[in-house]
Amino acid sequence: MQKIKSFLVKGCSISVLSLLGMCAFAQTPAQIETAKETEVPVPQIEMNAPWLFYTIPSWIDASPTLFPPQSDESIVLPAESTENNSWVDHQQKNIRTWADKSATKINNWFGETDPNEPATATLRILIDNEWNKHDNFEIKPRIRGKIKLPTLERKLSVVFGDDSLDNELDNNVGITNENPVGSSDKNLDSKQTRQDNGSLALRWSDLSKRLPFETDFDLGIRSGDDIYARLKASKDWALENDFAFYAEQIFRYGIDSKNYLRTNLELTHARPNHPILSNQFNLTYADSQEDDVTWGNFLFRKHQFFHGNAFSYGLYTNGFYNNHDLRLNSYGPFVSWRQPFLRDWFFIQGDLNYLNDHRNNRSHFIGALVRLEALF
């Protein structure tokens, strides 16, 4: 009973605050229909904070820079132009075709299909490599796939692989992984890798048009035998002076993993043809983790020098709340570079950071991460 009370106080309060913020902009069904008819644009929220929304961005934009201007020009050929150039290209095409055919076959099970709205499948294969002088070198293969089934009335899809990737923001700036660390005596822990990538679930999207936010509901199994249900609610708001705010709330309950609650918040200033200024914050409560609550924050500037590129730099902090003790555990600068390499479906990302770790009595040290990612 004490544990349940603790969860309600610490965990649900996070969810309630986030969802109340979303519901503050809720509309009645009549208002929704009126908005559709009149094609009302994204609502602009008036903010009385000129110093925050005008002065800081103007200072940053006016500061001198050595970086080239923003660009969306592609530096690699599209997949359609290279799919028959080599054995690797041919295999990428075969996997992509096989995935779409499998999606179509599954979609046919549920009724008559619409040729104008075919079933589709997407697949991400990642290899994350991490090194620092304390933990040495670790490799984490990760996979995440999604099969959309438009035949069903509800937006139903099948998702599989590492479900922790869906707990991150879609545009998460850094290479992160909330899965447990593998065995310390192995660079690649095969057993942990199988558990991390062993999720399979059915996903219902947009449960109701009357809700003022987007929703996903998953029902499936993860880590071998952990049957779970997961609900995600998200919404974004347009603010003044090219600012935008995005919030998402995730709640999952598993038979083995029990309660998991995560809040993701992002405040972004994105002026056309200018680098992005952004802050990404996350807060996590989980019965399976050591601390009551953990949090992390990226404050950064992001440039795009060509299509698919992201050059980011800023400050990272993280901490925890445990036994009535709130701590800042790590802080330091980071820099990240991501780009397509040779093909538009293959990406390389490299992160370099200089962080400390108070809990383990580690002063600031260099850490490096490299991600290889193939899209199908």
Coordinates of C-alpha atoms in Angstrom, one line a residue:
M1 CA 0.0 0.0 0.0
Q2 CA 2.8 2.4 0.8
K3 CA 4.4 1.7 -2.6
I4 CA 1.1 2.5 -4.3
K5 CA 0.7 5.7 -2.4
S6 CA 4.3 6.7 -3.3
F7 CA 3.6 6.0 -7.0
L8 CA 0.4 8.0 -6.9
V9 CA 2.1 11.0 -5.3
K10 CA 5.3 11.0 -7.3
G11 CA 4.3 9.4 -10.6
C12 CA 0.8 10.4 -11.3
S13 CA 1.4 14.0 -10.4
I14 CA 3.8 14.2 -13.3
S15 CA 1.1 12.7 -15.6
V16 CA -1.7 14.9 -14.3
L17 CA 0.3 18.2 -14.7
S18 CA 1.3 17.3 -18.2
L19 CA -2.1 16.2 -19.4
L20 CA -3.8 19.1 -17.7
G21 CA -1.6 21.4 -19.8
M22 CA -2.8 19.5 -22.9
C23 CA -6.5 19.6 -21.8
A24 CA -6.3 23.3 -21.2
F25 CA -6.6 23.7 -25.0
A26 CA -9.4 21.1 -25.4
Q27 CA -12.3 21.7 -27.8
T28 CA -15.8 20.5 -27.8
P29 CA -17.0 18.4 -30.8
A30 CA -18.9 21.4 -32.2
Q31 CA -15.8 23.5 -32.0
I32 CA -13.8 20.8 -33.7
E33 CA -16.3 20.7 -36.6
T34 CA -16.3 24.4 -36.9
A35 CA -12.5 24.5 -36.9
K36 CA -12.5 21.9 -39.7
E37 CA -14.9 23.9 -41.8
T38 CA -13.1 27.2 -41.4
E39 CA -9.6 25.7 -41.6
V40 CA -8.4 27.5 -38.5
P41 CA -4.6 27.5 -38.3
V42 CA -2.6 26.2 -35.4
P43 CA -3.5 28.3 -32.4
Q44 CA -1.1 31.0 -31.4
I45 CA -0.6 31.3 -27.6
E46 CA 0.0 34.8 -26.4
M47 CA 2.9 35.0 -24.0
N48 CA 3.9 38.0 -21.9
A49 CA 7.5 37.2 -21.8
P50 CA 9.3 39.5 -24.3
W51 CA 12.7 39.0 -22.7
L52 CA 12.5 35.2 -23.1
F53 CA 10.8 35.1 -26.5
Y54 CA 12.5 38.0 -28.2
T55 CA 15.7 39.2 -26.5
I56 CA 17.5 35.9 -26.1
P57 CA 16.9 34.7 -29.7
S58 CA 17.9 38.1 -31.1
W59 CA 21.1 38.0 -29.1
I60 CA 22.0 34.5 -30.3
D61 CA 21.1 35.3 -33.9
A62 CA 23.2 38.5 -33.8
S63 CA 26.3 36.8 -32.4
P64 CA 29.1 36.2 -34.9
T65 CA 29.5 32.7 -36.4
L66 CA 32.1 30.8 -38.4
F67 CA 29.5 28.2 -39.6
P68 CA 28.1 28.1 -43.1
P69 CA 24.5 29.0 -43.7
Q70 CA 21.6 26.6 -43.4
S71 CA 20.9 24.4 -46.4
D72 CA 18.6 21.5 -47.4
E73 CA 20.5 20.5 -50.5
S74 CA 21.1 16.7 -50.7
I75 CA 24.7 15.4 -50.9
V76 CA 23.7 11.8 -51.7
L77 CA 21.5 10.2 -54.4
P78 CA 18.0 8.9 -53.6
A79 CA 17.6 5.2 -53.1
E80 CA 15.7 4.9 -56.4
S81 CA 18.8 5.9 -58.3
T82 CA 21.2 3.6 -56.5
E83 CA 19.2 0.5 -55.6
N84 CA 20.8 -1.6 -58.4
N85 CA 24.3 -0.2 -58.1
S86 CA 25.9 -2.8 -55.8
W87 CA 25.1 -5.9 -53.8
V88 CA 24.5 -3.8 -50.7
D89 CA 22.0 -1.6 -52.5
H90 CA 20.3 -4.6 -53.9
Q91 CA 19.9 -6.2 -50.5
Q92 CA 18.5 -2.9 -49.1
K93 CA 15.9 -2.9 -51.9
N94 CA 15.0 -6.6 -51.2
I95 CA 14.5 -6.0 -47.5
R96 CA 12.4 -2.9 -48.2
T97 CA 10.3 -4.8 -50.8
W98 CA 9.9 -7.8 -48.5
A99 CA 8.7 -5.6 -45.7
D100 CA 6.1 -3.9 -47.8
K101 CA 4.8 -7.2 -49.2
S102 CA 4.6 -8.7 -45.7
A103 CA 2.6 -5.6 -44.6
T104 CA 0.2 -6.0 -47.5
K105 CA -0.3 -9.7 -46.8
I106 CA -1.1 -9.0 -43.1
N107 CA -3.4 -6.2 -44.1
N108 CA -5.3 -8.5 -46.4
W109 CA -6.3 -10.7 -43.4
F110 CA -8.6 -8.0 -42.1
G111 CA -10.7 -7.3 -45.2
E112 CA -10.8 -5.6 -48.6
T113 CA -7.9 -3.3 -49.2
D114 CA -7.8 0.1 -50.8
P115 CA -5.2 0.4 -53.6
N116 CA -5.0 4.1 -52.9
E117 CA -4.0 3.4 -49.2
P118 CA -1.7 0.4 -49.2
A119 CA -0.1 -1.1 -46.2
T120 CA 3.4 -0.1 -45.5
A121 CA 6.3 -1.1 -43.3
T122 CA 9.3 0.7 -41.9
L123 CA 12.4 -0.7 -40.3
R124 CA 15.3 0.8 -38.4
I125 CA 18.4 -1.1 -37.7
L126 CA 20.9 0.6 -35.3
I127 CA 24.3 -0.3 -33.9
D128 CA 25.2 2.0 -30.9
N129 CA 28.8 2.0 -29.8
E130 CA 29.9 3.7 -26.6
W131 CA 33.3 4.3 -25.0
N132 CA 34.7 6.0 -21.9
K133 CA 37.7 5.2 -19.7
H134 CA 35.6 3.9 -16.8
D135 CA 33.2 1.6 -18.6
N136 CA 35.4 0.8 -21.6
F137 CA 33.7 -0.2 -24.9
E138 CA 30.1 -1.4 -25.4
I139 CA 28.1 -2.3 -28.5
K140 CA 24.3 -2.3 -28.5
P141 CA 22.5 -3.5 -31.6
R142 CA 18.9 -2.2 -31.7
I143 CA 16.0 -2.7 -34.1
R144 CA 12.6 -1.1 -34.4
G145 CA 9.9 -1.8 -37.0
K146 CA 6.3 -0.7 -37.7
I147 CA 3.7 -2.2 -40.0
K148 CA 0.7 0.0 -40.8
L149 CA -2.6 -1.7 -41.4
P150 CA -5.0 0.8 -43.1
T151 CA -7.8 -1.8 -43.7
L152 CA -9.0 -1.6 -40.1
E153 CA -11.2 1.3 -39.2
R154 CA -9.0 2.3 -36.3
K155 CA -5.4 3.2 -37.1
L156 CA -3.9 -0.1 -36.2
S157 CA -0.3 -1.1 -36.6
V158 CA 2.1 -3.7 -35.5
V159 CA 5.3 -2.5 -33.7
F160 CA 8.3 -4.7 -32.8
G161 CA 11.9 -4.4 -31.6
D162 CA 13.4 -2.1 -29.0
D163 CA 10.4 -0.3 -27.5
S164 CA 12.6 2.1 -25.5
L165 CA 13.2 4.0 -28.8
D166 CA 9.6 5.1 -28.8
N167 CA 10.1 6.6 -25.3
E168 CA 12.5 9.2 -26.7
L169 CA 11.5 12.3 -28.7
D170 CA 11.4 11.6 -32.4
N171 CA 14.1 14.3 -32.9
N172 CA 16.1 13.4 -29.7
V173 CA 19.3 15.3 -30.1
G174 CA 21.7 12.8 -28.4
I175 CA 22.4 9.1 -28.5
T176 CA 20.6 7.8 -25.4
N177 CA 19.5 4.4 -24.2
E178 CA 17.5 3.8 -21.1
N179 CA 17.8 0.0 -21.3
P180 CA 19.9 -1.7 -18.6
V181 CA 23.7 -1.8 -19.0
G182 CA 25.0 -5.1 -20.3
S183 CA 27.5 -7.4 -18.6
S184 CA 30.6 -5.5 -17.6
D185 CA 32.9 -8.2 -18.9
K186 CA 31.5 -8.2 -22.4
N187 CA 31.6 -5.6 -25.2
L188 CA 28.4 -7.2 -26.6
D189 CA 25.9 -8.8 -24.3
S190 CA 23.9 -11.1 -26.5
K191 CA 21.3 -12.0 -23.8
Q192 CA 20.6 -8.4 -23.0
T193 CA 20.4 -7.5 -26.6
R194 CA 17.7 -10.2 -27.2
Q195 CA 15.7 -8.9 -24.2
D196 CA 16.0 -5.2 -25.3
N197 CA 14.8 -6.0 -28.8
G198 CA 12.1 -8.6 -27.9
S199 CA 9.0 -6.4 -27.9
L200 CA 6.0 -7.1 -30.0
A201 CA 2.7 -5.1 -29.8
L202 CA -0.5 -4.0 -31.5
R203 CA -0.8 -0.2 -31.6
W204 CA -4.1 1.8 -31.9
S205 CA -3.4 5.4 -32.9
D206 CA -5.7 8.4 -32.5
L207 CA -8.2 6.6 -30.2
S208 CA -10.8 9.4 -30.5
K209 CA -11.1 12.5 -32.7
R210 CA -12.6 14.3 -29.7
L211 CA -9.4 14.2 -27.7
P212 CA -7.3 17.4 -27.9
F213 CA -4.1 15.5 -28.3
E214 CA -2.7 12.6 -30.3
T215 CA -2.7 9.2 -28.7
D216 CA -1.1 5.8 -29.1
F217 CA -2.2 2.7 -27.2
D218 CA -0.1 -0.4 -27.3
L219 CA -0.9 -3.9 -26.0
G220 CA 1.8 -6.5 -26.3
I221 CA 4.7 -8.4 -24.8
R222 CA 8.3 -7.3 -24.1
S223 CA 11.5 -8.8 -22.7
G224 CA 10.3 -12.3 -23.3
D225 CA 7.3 -12.6 -20.9
D226 CA 6.4 -9.1 -19.7
I227 CA 2.8 -8.6 -21.0
Y228 CA 2.2 -4.8 -21.0
A229 CA -0.2 -2.0 -21.9
R230 CA 1.2 1.4 -22.9
L231 CA -0.6 4.8 -23.5
K232 CA 1.1 7.8 -25.0
A233 CA -0.5 11.2 -25.3
S234 CA 1.2 14.1 -27.1
K235 CA 0.5 17.7 -28.3
D236 CA 2.3 20.6 -29.7
W237 CA 1.6 24.3 -29.5
A238 CA 2.7 27.2 -31.7
L239 CA 4.0 30.1 -29.6
E240 CA 4.9 33.7 -30.7
N241 CA 8.1 34.7 -32.4
D242 CA 8.8 31.3 -34.0
F243 CA 8.7 29.4 -30.7
A244 CA 7.0 26.0 -30.4
F245 CA 6.3 23.8 -27.4
Y246 CA 5.8 20.0 -27.5
A247 CA 4.8 17.7 -24.7
E248 CA 4.2 14.0 -24.5
Q249 CA 3.2 11.7 -21.6
I250 CA 3.9 8.0 -21.6
F251 CA 2.5 5.5 -19.1
R252 CA 3.2 1.7 -19.3
Y253 CA 2.2 -1.1 -17.0
G254 CA 3.8 -4.5 -17.3
I255 CA 3.2 -7.7 -15.4
D256 CA 6.9 -8.0 -14.6
S257 CA 8.1 -4.4 -15.0
K258 CA 5.2 -2.8 -13.2
N259 CA 4.7 1.0 -13.5
Y260 CA 6.6 3.1 -15.9
L261 CA 5.9 6.8 -16.4
R262 CA 7.8 9.3 -18.6
T263 CA 7.3 12.9 -19.5
N264 CA 9.0 14.5 -22.5
L265 CA 9.0 18.3 -23.0
E266 CA 10.6 20.4 -25.7
L267 CA 10.7 24.1 -26.2
T268 CA 12.1 25.1 -29.6
H269 CA 12.9 28.4 -31.4
A270 CA 13.0 27.7 -35.2
R271 CA 13.3 30.7 -37.4
P272 CA 13.3 30.1 -41.1
N273 CA 16.8 29.6 -42.5
H274 CA 18.3 29.9 -39.1
P275 CA 19.8 27.3 -36.7
I276 CA 17.4 25.9 -34.1
L277 CA 17.6 26.8 -30.4
S278 CA 16.0 24.1 -28.3
N279 CA 15.7 22.5 -24.9
Q280 CA 14.7 18.9 -24.4
F281 CA 13.7 17.6 -21.0
N282 CA 12.6 14.2 -19.8
L283 CA 11.4 12.9 -16.4
T284 CA 11.0 9.2 -15.6
Y285 CA 9.4 7.2 -12.8
A286 CA 9.7 3.5 -13.0
D287 CA 9.3 0.7 -10.4
S288 CA 12.2 -1.2 -12.0
Q289 CA 14.7 1.6 -11.6
E290 CA 16.9 2.3 -8.5
D291 CA 15.8 5.9 -8.0
D292 CA 12.3 7.2 -7.4
V293 CA 12.6 9.7 -10.3
T294 CA 15.3 10.4 -12.8
W295 CA 15.6 13.3 -15.2
G296 CA 17.8 14.5 -18.1
N297 CA 18.0 17.8 -20.1
F298 CA 19.6 18.9 -23.3
L299 CA 20.0 22.6 -24.0
F300 CA 21.5 23.0 -27.5
R301 CA 21.8 24.8 -30.8
K302 CA 21.4 22.8 -34.0
H303 CA 22.5 23.6 -37.5
Q304 CA 21.7 21.8 -40.8
F305 CA 24.3 22.3 -43.5
F306 CA 22.7 19.8 -46.0
H307 CA 19.7 17.5 -46.2
G308 CA 19.7 14.9 -43.4
N309 CA 22.5 16.7 -41.5
A310 CA 22.3 17.8 -37.9
F311 CA 25.2 19.5 -36.1
S312 CA 24.3 20.2 -32.4
Y313 CA 26.2 21.5 -29.4
G314 CA 25.2 22.5 -26.0
L315 CA 24.9 21.5 -22.3
Y316 CA 23.7 18.2 -20.9
T317 CA 22.5 17.7 -17.3
N318 CA 20.9 14.8 -15.5
G319 CA 20.0 13.9 -12.0
F320 CA 17.7 11.9 -9.7
Y321 CA 15.3 12.2 -6.8
N322 CA 15.5 9.4 -4.3
N323 CA 14.5 9.1 -0.6
H324 CA 13.6 12.8 -0.4
D325 CA 17.0 13.7 -1.9
L326 CA 17.1 15.7 -5.1
R327 CA 20.5 15.6 -6.8
L328 CA 22.3 17.0 -9.9
N329 CA 24.4 14.0 -10.8
S330 CA 26.1 14.9 -14.1
Y331 CA 26.6 18.0 -16.2
G332 CA 28.9 19.1 -19.0
P333 CA 29.1 20.1 -22.7
F334 CA 28.4 17.9 -25.6
V335 CA 28.6 18.0 -29.4
S336 CA 26.8 15.8 -32.0
W337 CA 27.1 15.3 -35.7
R338 CA 24.7 13.3 -37.9
Q339 CA 24.6 12.8 -41.6
P340 CA 23.7 10.4 -44.4
F341 CA 26.7 8.4 -45.6
L342 CA 27.0 7.4 -49.3
R343 CA 23.3 6.6 -49.4
D344 CA 20.1 8.4 -48.2
W345 CA 19.1 5.4 -46.2
F346 CA 22.3 5.0 -44.2
F347 CA 23.3 7.4 -41.4
I348 CA 26.2 7.9 -39.1
Q349 CA 26.0 9.9 -35.9
G350 CA 28.9 10.8 -33.6
D351 CA 28.5 12.3 -30.1
L352 CA 31.3 13.6 -27.9
N353 CA 30.7 14.7 -24.3
Y354 CA 32.6 15.8 -21.2
L355 CA 30.6 14.8 -18.2
N356 CA 31.1 13.9 -14.5
D357 CA 29.3 11.4 -12.3
H358 CA 28.8 12.4 -8.7
R359 CA 27.1 9.1 -7.7
N360 CA 30.2 7.1 -8.8
N361 CA 32.7 9.7 -7.6
R362 CA 33.9 10.4 -11.2
S363 CA 35.2 13.8 -12.1
H364 CA 34.7 15.1 -15.7
F365 CA 35.8 12.6 -18.4
I366 CA 35.5 12.3 -22.1
G367 CA 32.8 10.0 -23.5
A368 CA 32.2 9.1 -27.2
L369 CA 29.3 7.5 -28.9
V370 CA 28.8 6.4 -32.5
R371 CA 25.6 5.2 -34.1
L372 CA 25.2 3.4 -37.4
E373 CA 21.7 3.4 -38.6
A374 CA 20.1 1.9 -41.7
L375 CA 16.5 2.7 -42.8
F376 CA 14.3 0.3 -44.8

